[in-house]
């Protein structure tokens, strides 16, 4: 049996993606489990002022509650012209409970008269791993650069994907297949860095 690593999320897609990176590493035997194995834990309020603060807060809280090595992430969209907005407010940019469409429309409205060369944006993902036994904390950041389109296009993905244009592929994030998104995304970049850090620190 390997050491358990708790992913501080109940999102099965996220847990599966993390398994692909962190399970079956040479010399490190980790068993990835999700928050669904701990029903009834109280919510952790994401009230930090940065992706980093939120990811660390979630990982620390769940590590303390469960005693397990814990990985948490926080992610969102950062638009250069808007000084990093929507940032940590990505999920609720157009208000509490806003739909993806409403958030996208609000962003497009804010960028209404902004020309293409000023519409640069990045998806950012910060991941924090907290080890309650040693007190050690690892924090990494992954990003994926693009340009905010004038209107939504594509049916795949979620969130801001339909308005996030990838010049390299001449398509939006919602037009490329999920397998490709999973190779180039901010989450993939963060996971690759986290994998390298885990190998460096936990290899026997
Ligand atoms: P979370 O931290 O993964 O829950 O992401 C917070 C919010 O950021 C989401 O509700 C989306 O609005 C946005 N976001 C994060 N990752 C993505 C992505 O891969 N595509 C589109 N939007 C994303």
mmCIF file with all atom_site columns, C-alpha atoms and ligand atoms in Angstrom:
data_model
loop_
_atom_site.group_PDB
_atom_site.id
_atom_site.type_symbol
_atom_site.label_atom_id
_atom_site.label_alt_id
_atom_site.label_comp_id
_atom_site.label_asym_id
_atom_site.label_entity_id
_atom_site.label_seq_id
_atom_site.pdbx_PDB_ins_code
_atom_site.Cartn_x
_atom_site.Cartn_y
_atom_site.Cartn_z
_atom_site.occupancy
_atom_site.B_iso_or_equiv
_atom_site.pdbx_formal_charge
_atom_site.auth_seq_id
_atom_site.auth_comp_id
_atom_site.auth_asym_id
_atom_site.auth_atom_id
_atom_site.pdbx_PDB_model_num
ATOM   1   C CA  . UNK A 1 1   ? 0.000   0.000  0.000   1.00 0.00 ? 1   UNK A CA  1
ATOM   2   C CA  . UNK A 1 2   ? 1.267   3.441  -0.921  1.00 0.00 ? 2   UNK A CA  1
ATOM   3   C CA  . UNK A 1 3   ? 1.034   6.648  1.014   1.00 0.00 ? 3   UNK A CA  1
ATOM   4   C CA  . UNK A 1 4   ? -2.350  8.303  0.563   1.00 0.00 ? 4   UNK A CA  1
ATOM   5   C CA  . UNK A 1 5   ? -2.484  11.675 -1.178  1.00 0.00 ? 5   UNK A CA  1
ATOM   6   C CA  . UNK A 1 6   ? -5.759  13.520 -0.754  1.00 0.00 ? 6   UNK A CA  1
ATOM   7   C CA  . UNK A 1 7   ? -6.914  15.766 -3.583  1.00 0.00 ? 7   UNK A CA  1
ATOM   8   C CA  . UNK A 1 8   ? -8.922  18.550 -1.920  1.00 0.00 ? 8   UNK A CA  1
ATOM   9   C CA  . UNK A 1 9   ? -11.682 18.329 -4.520  1.00 0.00 ? 9   UNK A CA  1
ATOM   10  C CA  . UNK A 1 10  ? -14.631 16.060 -5.269  1.00 0.00 ? 10  UNK A CA  1
ATOM   11  C CA  . UNK A 1 11  ? -14.397 16.790 -9.008  1.00 0.00 ? 11  UNK A CA  1
ATOM   12  C CA  . UNK A 1 12  ? -13.804 13.348 -10.537 1.00 0.00 ? 12  UNK A CA  1
ATOM   13  C CA  . UNK A 1 13  ? -12.303 14.797 -13.725 1.00 0.00 ? 13  UNK A CA  1
ATOM   14  C CA  . UNK A 1 14  ? -9.732  16.693 -11.692 1.00 0.00 ? 14  UNK A CA  1
ATOM   15  C CA  . UNK A 1 15  ? -8.924  13.650 -9.537  1.00 0.00 ? 15  UNK A CA  1
ATOM   16  C CA  . UNK A 1 16  ? -8.457  11.485 -12.637 1.00 0.00 ? 16  UNK A CA  1
ATOM   17  C CA  . UNK A 1 17  ? -6.162  14.077 -14.219 1.00 0.00 ? 17  UNK A CA  1
ATOM   18  C CA  . UNK A 1 18  ? -4.040  14.251 -11.062 1.00 0.00 ? 18  UNK A CA  1
ATOM   19  C CA  . UNK A 1 19  ? -3.840  10.430 -10.885 1.00 0.00 ? 19  UNK A CA  1
ATOM   20  C CA  . UNK A 1 20  ? -2.349  10.433 -14.382 1.00 0.00 ? 20  UNK A CA  1
ATOM   21  C CA  . UNK A 1 21  ? 0.525   12.574 -13.185 1.00 0.00 ? 21  UNK A CA  1
ATOM   22  C CA  . UNK A 1 22  ? 1.187   11.461 -9.618  1.00 0.00 ? 22  UNK A CA  1
ATOM   23  C CA  . UNK A 1 23  ? 0.308   7.768  -9.436  1.00 0.00 ? 23  UNK A CA  1
ATOM   24  C CA  . UNK A 1 24  ? 2.755   5.108  -10.597 1.00 0.00 ? 24  UNK A CA  1
ATOM   25  C CA  . UNK A 1 25  ? 5.875   7.249  -10.205 1.00 0.00 ? 25  UNK A CA  1
ATOM   26  C CA  . UNK A 1 26  ? 9.171   5.380  -9.944  1.00 0.00 ? 26  UNK A CA  1
ATOM   27  C CA  . UNK A 1 27  ? 10.183  4.876  -6.286  1.00 0.00 ? 27  UNK A CA  1
ATOM   28  C CA  . UNK A 1 28  ? 7.182   6.837  -4.973  1.00 0.00 ? 28  UNK A CA  1
ATOM   29  C CA  . UNK A 1 29  ? 4.059   4.904  -4.224  1.00 0.00 ? 29  UNK A CA  1
ATOM   30  C CA  . UNK A 1 30  ? 1.153   7.333  -3.886  1.00 0.00 ? 30  UNK A CA  1
ATOM   31  C CA  . UNK A 1 31  ? -2.502  6.372  -3.693  1.00 0.00 ? 31  UNK A CA  1
ATOM   32  C CA  . UNK A 1 32  ? -4.584  9.312  -4.927  1.00 0.00 ? 32  UNK A CA  1
ATOM   33  C CA  . UNK A 1 33  ? -7.956  9.744  -3.229  1.00 0.00 ? 33  UNK A CA  1
ATOM   34  C CA  . UNK A 1 34  ? -10.614 12.450 -3.416  1.00 0.00 ? 34  UNK A CA  1
ATOM   35  C CA  . UNK A 1 35  ? -12.614 14.433 -0.880  1.00 0.00 ? 35  UNK A CA  1
ATOM   36  C CA  . UNK A 1 36  ? -15.603 12.178 -1.594  1.00 0.00 ? 36  UNK A CA  1
ATOM   37  C CA  . UNK A 1 37  ? -13.954 9.707  0.821   1.00 0.00 ? 37  UNK A CA  1
ATOM   38  C CA  . UNK A 1 38  ? -14.492 12.243 3.615   1.00 0.00 ? 38  UNK A CA  1
ATOM   39  C CA  . UNK A 1 39  ? -18.159 13.218 3.465   1.00 0.00 ? 39  UNK A CA  1
ATOM   40  C CA  . UNK A 1 40  ? -19.264 15.766 6.018   1.00 0.00 ? 40  UNK A CA  1
ATOM   41  C CA  . UNK A 1 41  ? -16.113 17.846 6.231   1.00 0.00 ? 41  UNK A CA  1
ATOM   42  C CA  . UNK A 1 42  ? -16.992 21.548 6.572   1.00 0.00 ? 42  UNK A CA  1
ATOM   43  C CA  . UNK A 1 43  ? -16.538 23.896 3.591   1.00 0.00 ? 43  UNK A CA  1
ATOM   44  C CA  . UNK A 1 44  ? -13.280 25.824 3.395   1.00 0.00 ? 44  UNK A CA  1
ATOM   45  C CA  . UNK A 1 45  ? -13.983 29.447 2.540   1.00 0.00 ? 45  UNK A CA  1
ATOM   46  C CA  . UNK A 1 46  ? -11.848 30.664 -0.370  1.00 0.00 ? 46  UNK A CA  1
ATOM   47  C CA  . UNK A 1 47  ? -11.312 34.162 0.987   1.00 0.00 ? 47  UNK A CA  1
ATOM   48  C CA  . UNK A 1 48  ? -7.627  34.591 0.149   1.00 0.00 ? 48  UNK A CA  1
ATOM   49  C CA  . UNK A 1 49  ? -6.448  37.512 -1.978  1.00 0.00 ? 49  UNK A CA  1
ATOM   50  C CA  . UNK A 1 50  ? -4.559  35.374 -4.515  1.00 0.00 ? 50  UNK A CA  1
ATOM   51  C CA  . UNK A 1 51  ? -4.667  31.958 -6.203  1.00 0.00 ? 51  UNK A CA  1
ATOM   52  C CA  . UNK A 1 52  ? -1.695  31.011 -4.028  1.00 0.00 ? 52  UNK A CA  1
ATOM   53  C CA  . UNK A 1 53  ? -3.405  32.027 -0.764  1.00 0.00 ? 53  UNK A CA  1
ATOM   54  C CA  . UNK A 1 54  ? -6.565  30.102 -1.655  1.00 0.00 ? 54  UNK A CA  1
ATOM   55  C CA  . UNK A 1 55  ? -4.740  26.941 -2.760  1.00 0.00 ? 55  UNK A CA  1
ATOM   56  C CA  . UNK A 1 56  ? -2.603  26.947 0.395   1.00 0.00 ? 56  UNK A CA  1
ATOM   57  C CA  . UNK A 1 57  ? -5.582  27.614 2.647   1.00 0.00 ? 57  UNK A CA  1
ATOM   58  C CA  . UNK A 1 58  ? -7.512  24.655 1.190   1.00 0.00 ? 58  UNK A CA  1
ATOM   59  C CA  . UNK A 1 59  ? -4.532  22.292 1.318   1.00 0.00 ? 59  UNK A CA  1
ATOM   60  C CA  . UNK A 1 60  ? -3.608  23.250 4.905   1.00 0.00 ? 60  UNK A CA  1
ATOM   61  C CA  . UNK A 1 61  ? -7.177  22.902 6.157   1.00 0.00 ? 61  UNK A CA  1
ATOM   62  C CA  . UNK A 1 62  ? -7.769  19.484 4.600   1.00 0.00 ? 62  UNK A CA  1
ATOM   63  C CA  . UNK A 1 63  ? -4.327  18.223 5.662   1.00 0.00 ? 63  UNK A CA  1
ATOM   64  C CA  . UNK A 1 64  ? -5.065  19.231 9.237   1.00 0.00 ? 64  UNK A CA  1
ATOM   65  C CA  . UNK A 1 65  ? -8.563  17.678 9.192   1.00 0.00 ? 65  UNK A CA  1
ATOM   66  C CA  . UNK A 1 66  ? -7.468  14.356 7.680   1.00 0.00 ? 66  UNK A CA  1
ATOM   67  C CA  . UNK A 1 67  ? -3.805  13.996 8.638   1.00 0.00 ? 67  UNK A CA  1
ATOM   68  C CA  . UNK A 1 68  ? -3.072  13.167 4.978   1.00 0.00 ? 68  UNK A CA  1
ATOM   69  C CA  . UNK A 1 69  ? -0.648  14.544 2.441   1.00 0.00 ? 69  UNK A CA  1
ATOM   70  C CA  . UNK A 1 70  ? -2.987  16.980 0.647   1.00 0.00 ? 70  UNK A CA  1
ATOM   71  C CA  . UNK A 1 71  ? -3.017  18.664 -2.763  1.00 0.00 ? 71  UNK A CA  1
ATOM   72  C CA  . UNK A 1 72  ? -5.263  21.651 -3.519  1.00 0.00 ? 72  UNK A CA  1
ATOM   73  C CA  . UNK A 1 73  ? -5.495  24.007 -6.459  1.00 0.00 ? 73  UNK A CA  1
ATOM   74  C CA  . UNK A 1 74  ? -6.998  27.333 -7.360  1.00 0.00 ? 74  UNK A CA  1
ATOM   75  C CA  . UNK A 1 75  ? -7.293  28.578 -10.882 1.00 0.00 ? 75  UNK A CA  1
ATOM   76  C CA  . UNK A 1 76  ? -8.813  31.241 -13.064 1.00 0.00 ? 76  UNK A CA  1
ATOM   77  C CA  . UNK A 1 77  ? -8.365  33.689 -15.888 1.00 0.00 ? 77  UNK A CA  1
ATOM   78  C CA  . UNK A 1 78  ? -6.109  36.738 -15.780 1.00 0.00 ? 78  UNK A CA  1
ATOM   79  C CA  . UNK A 1 79  ? -6.592  39.451 -18.425 1.00 0.00 ? 79  UNK A CA  1
ATOM   80  C CA  . UNK A 1 80  ? -3.610  41.787 -18.878 1.00 0.00 ? 80  UNK A CA  1
ATOM   81  C CA  . UNK A 1 81  ? -5.627  44.855 -19.939 1.00 0.00 ? 81  UNK A CA  1
ATOM   82  C CA  . UNK A 1 82  ? -7.805  44.521 -16.807 1.00 0.00 ? 82  UNK A CA  1
ATOM   83  C CA  . UNK A 1 83  ? -4.852  44.253 -14.412 1.00 0.00 ? 83  UNK A CA  1
ATOM   84  C CA  . UNK A 1 84  ? -5.412  40.536 -13.801 1.00 0.00 ? 84  UNK A CA  1
ATOM   85  C CA  . UNK A 1 85  ? -9.216  40.490 -13.625 1.00 0.00 ? 85  UNK A CA  1
ATOM   86  C CA  . UNK A 1 86  ? -11.264 38.350 -13.188 1.00 0.00 ? 86  UNK A CA  1
ATOM   87  C CA  . UNK A 1 87  ? -8.510  36.498 -11.274 1.00 0.00 ? 87  UNK A CA  1
ATOM   88  C CA  . UNK A 1 88  ? -9.702  34.927 -8.039  1.00 0.00 ? 88  UNK A CA  1
ATOM   89  C CA  . UNK A 1 89  ? -13.220 36.096 -8.932  1.00 0.00 ? 89  UNK A CA  1
ATOM   90  C CA  . UNK A 1 90  ? -13.290 34.054 -12.164 1.00 0.00 ? 90  UNK A CA  1
ATOM   91  C CA  . UNK A 1 91  ? -16.110 31.726 -11.088 1.00 0.00 ? 91  UNK A CA  1
ATOM   92  C CA  . UNK A 1 92  ? -18.344 34.600 -9.933  1.00 0.00 ? 92  UNK A CA  1
ATOM   93  C CA  . UNK A 1 93  ? -17.236 37.512 -12.112 1.00 0.00 ? 93  UNK A CA  1
ATOM   94  C CA  . UNK A 1 94  ? -20.801 38.476 -13.067 1.00 0.00 ? 94  UNK A CA  1
ATOM   95  C CA  . UNK A 1 95  ? -22.045 37.852 -9.511  1.00 0.00 ? 95  UNK A CA  1
ATOM   96  C CA  . UNK A 1 96  ? -22.611 34.992 -7.069  1.00 0.00 ? 96  UNK A CA  1
ATOM   97  C CA  . UNK A 1 97  ? -24.069 31.979 -8.902  1.00 0.00 ? 97  UNK A CA  1
ATOM   98  C CA  . UNK A 1 98  ? -23.368 33.492 -12.351 1.00 0.00 ? 98  UNK A CA  1
ATOM   99  C CA  . UNK A 1 99  ? -23.320 31.117 -15.324 1.00 0.00 ? 99  UNK A CA  1
ATOM   100 C CA  . UNK A 1 100 ? -20.295 30.684 -17.580 1.00 0.00 ? 100 UNK A CA  1
ATOM   101 C CA  . UNK A 1 101 ? -22.169 32.589 -20.307 1.00 0.00 ? 101 UNK A CA  1
ATOM   102 C CA  . UNK A 1 102 ? -22.843 35.531 -17.982 1.00 0.00 ? 102 UNK A CA  1
ATOM   103 C CA  . UNK A 1 103 ? -19.193 35.680 -16.901 1.00 0.00 ? 103 UNK A CA  1
ATOM   104 C CA  . UNK A 1 104 ? -18.060 35.556 -20.536 1.00 0.00 ? 104 UNK A CA  1
ATOM   105 C CA  . UNK A 1 105 ? -20.501 38.303 -21.542 1.00 0.00 ? 105 UNK A CA  1
ATOM   106 C CA  . UNK A 1 106 ? -19.336 40.550 -18.713 1.00 0.00 ? 106 UNK A CA  1
ATOM   107 C CA  . UNK A 1 107 ? -15.720 40.124 -19.782 1.00 0.00 ? 107 UNK A CA  1
ATOM   108 C CA  . UNK A 1 108 ? -16.522 40.748 -23.472 1.00 0.00 ? 108 UNK A CA  1
ATOM   109 C CA  . UNK A 1 109 ? -18.433 43.879 -22.492 1.00 0.00 ? 109 UNK A CA  1
ATOM   110 C CA  . UNK A 1 110 ? -15.448 45.182 -20.495 1.00 0.00 ? 110 UNK A CA  1
ATOM   111 C CA  . UNK A 1 111 ? -13.172 44.585 -23.491 1.00 0.00 ? 111 UNK A CA  1
ATOM   112 C CA  . UNK A 1 112 ? -15.677 45.956 -26.029 1.00 0.00 ? 112 UNK A CA  1
ATOM   113 C CA  . UNK A 1 113 ? -13.473 48.566 -27.667 1.00 0.00 ? 113 UNK A CA  1
ATOM   114 C CA  . UNK A 1 114 ? -10.127 46.973 -26.866 1.00 0.00 ? 114 UNK A CA  1
ATOM   115 C CA  . UNK A 1 115 ? -8.121  45.951 -29.978 1.00 0.00 ? 115 UNK A CA  1
ATOM   116 C CA  . UNK A 1 116 ? -6.748  42.440 -30.420 1.00 0.00 ? 116 UNK A CA  1
ATOM   117 C CA  . UNK A 1 117 ? -3.149  43.314 -29.538 1.00 0.00 ? 117 UNK A CA  1
ATOM   118 C CA  . UNK A 1 118 ? -4.297  44.400 -26.079 1.00 0.00 ? 118 UNK A CA  1
ATOM   119 C CA  . UNK A 1 119 ? -6.493  41.366 -25.371 1.00 0.00 ? 119 UNK A CA  1
ATOM   120 C CA  . UNK A 1 120 ? -3.771  39.073 -24.026 1.00 0.00 ? 120 UNK A CA  1
ATOM   121 C CA  . UNK A 1 121 ? -4.802  36.771 -21.179 1.00 0.00 ? 121 UNK A CA  1
ATOM   122 C CA  . UNK A 1 122 ? -3.598  33.724 -19.274 1.00 0.00 ? 122 UNK A CA  1
ATOM   123 C CA  . UNK A 1 123 ? -5.257  30.863 -17.518 1.00 0.00 ? 123 UNK A CA  1
ATOM   124 C CA  . UNK A 1 124 ? -3.396  30.384 -14.244 1.00 0.00 ? 124 UNK A CA  1
ATOM   125 C CA  . UNK A 1 125 ? -3.383  27.381 -11.912 1.00 0.00 ? 125 UNK A CA  1
ATOM   126 C CA  . UNK A 1 126 ? -1.650  27.340 -8.546  1.00 0.00 ? 126 UNK A CA  1
ATOM   127 C CA  . UNK A 1 127 ? -1.224  23.989 -6.794  1.00 0.00 ? 127 UNK A CA  1
ATOM   128 C CA  . UNK A 1 128 ? -0.230  23.525 -3.182  1.00 0.00 ? 128 UNK A CA  1
ATOM   129 C CA  . UNK A 1 129 ? 0.887   20.269 -1.555  1.00 0.00 ? 129 UNK A CA  1
ATOM   130 C CA  . UNK A 1 130 ? 0.944   20.186 2.241   1.00 0.00 ? 130 UNK A CA  1
ATOM   131 C CA  . UNK A 1 131 ? 2.611   17.391 4.224   1.00 0.00 ? 131 UNK A CA  1
ATOM   132 C CA  . UNK A 1 132 ? 1.158   17.393 7.763   1.00 0.00 ? 132 UNK A CA  1
ATOM   133 C CA  . UNK A 1 133 ? 3.872   15.002 9.011   1.00 0.00 ? 133 UNK A CA  1
ATOM   134 C CA  . UNK A 1 134 ? 6.887   17.133 8.048   1.00 0.00 ? 134 UNK A CA  1
ATOM   135 C CA  . UNK A 1 135 ? 5.137   20.510 7.768   1.00 0.00 ? 135 UNK A CA  1
ATOM   136 C CA  . UNK A 1 136 ? 6.627   20.815 4.294   1.00 0.00 ? 136 UNK A CA  1
ATOM   137 C CA  . UNK A 1 137 ? 4.711   22.849 1.692   1.00 0.00 ? 137 UNK A CA  1
ATOM   138 C CA  . UNK A 1 138 ? 5.234   22.870 -2.073  1.00 0.00 ? 138 UNK A CA  1
ATOM   139 C CA  . UNK A 1 139 ? 3.574   25.545 -4.240  1.00 0.00 ? 139 UNK A CA  1
ATOM   140 C CA  . UNK A 1 140 ? 3.805   25.640 -8.042  1.00 0.00 ? 140 UNK A CA  1
ATOM   141 C CA  . UNK A 1 141 ? 2.144   27.733 -10.745 1.00 0.00 ? 141 UNK A CA  1
ATOM   142 C CA  . UNK A 1 142 ? 1.197   26.763 -14.297 1.00 0.00 ? 142 UNK A CA  1
ATOM   143 C CA  . UNK A 1 143 ? -0.066  29.060 -17.012 1.00 0.00 ? 143 UNK A CA  1
ATOM   144 C CA  . UNK A 1 144 ? -1.451  28.941 -20.520 1.00 0.00 ? 144 UNK A CA  1
ATOM   145 C CA  . UNK A 1 145 ? -1.358  32.089 -22.666 1.00 0.00 ? 145 UNK A CA  1
ATOM   146 C CA  . UNK A 1 146 ? -3.972  33.214 -25.169 1.00 0.00 ? 146 UNK A CA  1
ATOM   147 C CA  . UNK A 1 147 ? -6.090  36.090 -26.458 1.00 0.00 ? 147 UNK A CA  1
ATOM   148 C CA  . UNK A 1 148 ? -9.669  36.974 -25.550 1.00 0.00 ? 148 UNK A CA  1
ATOM   149 C CA  . UNK A 1 149 ? -11.834 36.607 -28.650 1.00 0.00 ? 149 UNK A CA  1
ATOM   150 C CA  . UNK A 1 150 ? -14.576 39.045 -29.686 1.00 0.00 ? 150 UNK A CA  1
ATOM   151 C CA  . UNK A 1 151 ? -17.287 36.384 -29.336 1.00 0.00 ? 151 UNK A CA  1
ATOM   152 C CA  . UNK A 1 152 ? -17.613 32.810 -27.998 1.00 0.00 ? 152 UNK A CA  1
ATOM   153 C CA  . UNK A 1 153 ? -16.807 29.841 -30.241 1.00 0.00 ? 153 UNK A CA  1
ATOM   154 C CA  . UNK A 1 154 ? -16.753 26.081 -29.595 1.00 0.00 ? 154 UNK A CA  1
ATOM   155 C CA  . UNK A 1 155 ? -18.675 23.625 -27.446 1.00 0.00 ? 155 UNK A CA  1
ATOM   156 C CA  . UNK A 1 156 ? -15.971 21.793 -25.458 1.00 0.00 ? 156 UNK A CA  1
ATOM   157 C CA  . UNK A 1 157 ? -14.568 22.634 -22.049 1.00 0.00 ? 157 UNK A CA  1
ATOM   158 C CA  . UNK A 1 158 ? -16.155 25.037 -19.592 1.00 0.00 ? 158 UNK A CA  1
ATOM   159 C CA  . UNK A 1 159 ? -15.803 28.505 -18.085 1.00 0.00 ? 159 UNK A CA  1
ATOM   160 C CA  . UNK A 1 160 ? -13.942 30.961 -20.289 1.00 0.00 ? 160 UNK A CA  1
ATOM   161 C CA  . UNK A 1 161 ? -12.820 28.325 -22.842 1.00 0.00 ? 161 UNK A CA  1
ATOM   162 C CA  . UNK A 1 162 ? -15.118 29.577 -25.677 1.00 0.00 ? 162 UNK A CA  1
ATOM   163 C CA  . UNK A 1 163 ? -13.583 33.084 -25.631 1.00 0.00 ? 163 UNK A CA  1
ATOM   164 C CA  . UNK A 1 164 ? -9.970  32.016 -24.998 1.00 0.00 ? 164 UNK A CA  1
ATOM   165 C CA  . UNK A 1 165 ? -8.173  31.914 -28.372 1.00 0.00 ? 165 UNK A CA  1
ATOM   166 C CA  . UNK A 1 166 ? -4.967  29.915 -28.794 1.00 0.00 ? 166 UNK A CA  1
ATOM   167 C CA  . UNK A 1 167 ? -2.924  31.507 -31.627 1.00 0.00 ? 167 UNK A CA  1
ATOM   168 C CA  . UNK A 1 168 ? -0.768  28.390 -31.972 1.00 0.00 ? 168 UNK A CA  1
ATOM   169 C CA  . UNK A 1 169 ? -3.788  26.245 -32.855 1.00 0.00 ? 169 UNK A CA  1
ATOM   170 C CA  . UNK A 1 170 ? -5.939  29.008 -34.426 1.00 0.00 ? 170 UNK A CA  1
ATOM   171 C CA  . UNK A 1 171 ? -8.804  27.769 -32.290 1.00 0.00 ? 171 UNK A CA  1
ATOM   172 C CA  . UNK A 1 172 ? -10.438 28.587 -28.975 1.00 0.00 ? 172 UNK A CA  1
ATOM   173 C CA  . UNK A 1 173 ? -9.895  26.354 -25.960 1.00 0.00 ? 173 UNK A CA  1
ATOM   174 C CA  . UNK A 1 174 ? -13.508 25.181 -26.489 1.00 0.00 ? 174 UNK A CA  1
ATOM   175 C CA  . UNK A 1 175 ? -12.769 24.075 -30.080 1.00 0.00 ? 175 UNK A CA  1
ATOM   176 C CA  . UNK A 1 176 ? -9.818  21.780 -29.350 1.00 0.00 ? 176 UNK A CA  1
ATOM   177 C CA  . UNK A 1 177 ? -10.338 18.209 -28.066 1.00 0.00 ? 177 UNK A CA  1
ATOM   178 C CA  . UNK A 1 178 ? -10.108 17.581 -24.319 1.00 0.00 ? 178 UNK A CA  1
ATOM   179 C CA  . UNK A 1 179 ? -7.028  15.376 -24.796 1.00 0.00 ? 179 UNK A CA  1
ATOM   180 C CA  . UNK A 1 180 ? -5.166  18.313 -26.312 1.00 0.00 ? 180 UNK A CA  1
ATOM   181 C CA  . UNK A 1 181 ? -6.436  20.746 -23.662 1.00 0.00 ? 181 UNK A CA  1
ATOM   182 C CA  . UNK A 1 182 ? -5.146  18.339 -21.017 1.00 0.00 ? 182 UNK A CA  1
ATOM   183 C CA  . UNK A 1 183 ? -1.660  18.601 -22.547 1.00 0.00 ? 183 UNK A CA  1
ATOM   184 C CA  . UNK A 1 184 ? -1.423  22.382 -22.899 1.00 0.00 ? 184 UNK A CA  1
ATOM   185 C CA  . UNK A 1 185 ? -3.584  23.721 -20.057 1.00 0.00 ? 185 UNK A CA  1
ATOM   186 C CA  . UNK A 1 186 ? -2.514  25.728 -17.017 1.00 0.00 ? 186 UNK A CA  1
ATOM   187 C CA  . UNK A 1 187 ? -3.475  22.707 -14.889 1.00 0.00 ? 187 UNK A CA  1
ATOM   188 C CA  . UNK A 1 188 ? -1.232  20.413 -16.962 1.00 0.00 ? 188 UNK A CA  1
ATOM   189 C CA  . UNK A 1 189 ? 1.665   22.870 -16.594 1.00 0.00 ? 189 UNK A CA  1
ATOM   190 C CA  . UNK A 1 190 ? 1.167   23.066 -12.820 1.00 0.00 ? 190 UNK A CA  1
ATOM   191 C CA  . UNK A 1 191 ? 0.848   19.276 -12.543 1.00 0.00 ? 191 UNK A CA  1
ATOM   192 C CA  . UNK A 1 192 ? 4.050   18.702 -14.497 1.00 0.00 ? 192 UNK A CA  1
ATOM   193 C CA  . UNK A 1 193 ? 5.908   21.060 -12.143 1.00 0.00 ? 193 UNK A CA  1
ATOM   194 C CA  . UNK A 1 194 ? 4.326   19.418 -9.097  1.00 0.00 ? 194 UNK A CA  1
ATOM   195 C CA  . UNK A 1 195 ? 5.305   15.988 -10.405 1.00 0.00 ? 195 UNK A CA  1
ATOM   196 C CA  . UNK A 1 196 ? 8.926   17.135 -10.755 1.00 0.00 ? 196 UNK A CA  1
ATOM   197 C CA  . UNK A 1 197 ? 8.918   18.571 -7.217  1.00 0.00 ? 197 UNK A CA  1
ATOM   198 C CA  . UNK A 1 198 ? 7.352   15.419 -5.748  1.00 0.00 ? 198 UNK A CA  1
ATOM   199 C CA  . UNK A 1 199 ? 9.986   13.249 -7.474  1.00 0.00 ? 199 UNK A CA  1
ATOM   200 C CA  . UNK A 1 200 ? 12.756  15.526 -6.228  1.00 0.00 ? 200 UNK A CA  1
ATOM   201 C CA  . UNK A 1 201 ? 11.601  15.551 -2.609  1.00 0.00 ? 201 UNK A CA  1
ATOM   202 C CA  . UNK A 1 202 ? 9.958   12.185 -2.058  1.00 0.00 ? 202 UNK A CA  1
ATOM   203 C CA  . UNK A 1 203 ? 12.108  9.737  -4.047  1.00 0.00 ? 203 UNK A CA  1
ATOM   204 C CA  . UNK A 1 204 ? 13.817  7.184  -1.875  1.00 0.00 ? 204 UNK A CA  1
HETATM 205 P P1  . LIG B 2 .   ? -11.349 26.361 -10.139 1.00 0.00 ? 1   LIG B P1  1
HETATM 206 O O1  . LIG B 2 .   ? -10.391 27.019 -9.194  1.00 0.00 ? 1   LIG B O1  1
HETATM 207 O O2  . LIG B 2 .   ? -10.741 25.218 -10.888 1.00 0.00 ? 1   LIG B O2  1
HETATM 208 O O3  . LIG B 2 .   ? -12.658 26.024 -9.488  1.00 0.00 ? 1   LIG B O3  1
HETATM 209 O O4  . LIG B 2 .   ? -11.689 27.471 -11.262 1.00 0.00 ? 1   LIG B O4  1
HETATM 210 C C1  . LIG B 2 .   ? -12.299 28.704 -10.939 1.00 0.00 ? 1   LIG B C1  1
HETATM 211 C C2  . LIG B 2 .   ? -12.887 29.373 -12.181 1.00 0.00 ? 1   LIG B C2  1
HETATM 212 O O5  . LIG B 2 .   ? -11.848 29.734 -13.095 1.00 0.00 ? 1   LIG B O5  1
HETATM 213 C C3  . LIG B 2 .   ? -13.828 28.495 -12.996 1.00 0.00 ? 1   LIG B C3  1
HETATM 214 O O6  . LIG B 2 .   ? -15.136 28.587 -12.503 1.00 0.00 ? 1   LIG B O6  1
HETATM 215 C C4  . LIG B 2 .   ? -13.710 29.099 -14.387 1.00 0.00 ? 1   LIG B C4  1
HETATM 216 O O7  . LIG B 2 .   ? -14.527 30.250 -14.503 1.00 0.00 ? 1   LIG B O7  1
HETATM 217 C C5  . LIG B 2 .   ? -12.263 29.535 -14.431 1.00 0.00 ? 1   LIG B C5  1
HETATM 218 N N1  . LIG B 2 .   ? -11.429 28.441 -15.005 1.00 0.00 ? 1   LIG B N1  1
HETATM 219 C C6  . LIG B 2 .   ? -10.519 27.673 -14.349 1.00 0.00 ? 1   LIG B C6  1
HETATM 220 N N2  . LIG B 2 .   ? -9.966  26.768 -15.181 1.00 0.00 ? 1   LIG B N2  1
HETATM 221 C C7  . LIG B 2 .   ? -10.547 26.962 -16.381 1.00 0.00 ? 1   LIG B C7  1
HETATM 222 C C8  . LIG B 2 .   ? -10.399 26.314 -17.645 1.00 0.00 ? 1   LIG B C8  1
HETATM 223 O O8  . LIG B 2 .   ? -9.632  25.353 -17.852 1.00 0.00 ? 1   LIG B O8  1
HETATM 224 N N3  . LIG B 2 .   ? -11.171 26.798 -18.643 1.00 0.00 ? 1   LIG B N3  1
HETATM 225 C C9  . LIG B 2 .   ? -12.042 27.839 -18.483 1.00 0.00 ? 1   LIG B C9  1
HETATM 226 N N4  . LIG B 2 .   ? -12.231 28.457 -17.333 1.00 0.00 ? 1   LIG B N4  1
HETATM 227 C C10 . LIG B 2 .   ? -11.476 28.030 -16.282 1.00 0.00 ? 1   LIG B C10 1
#
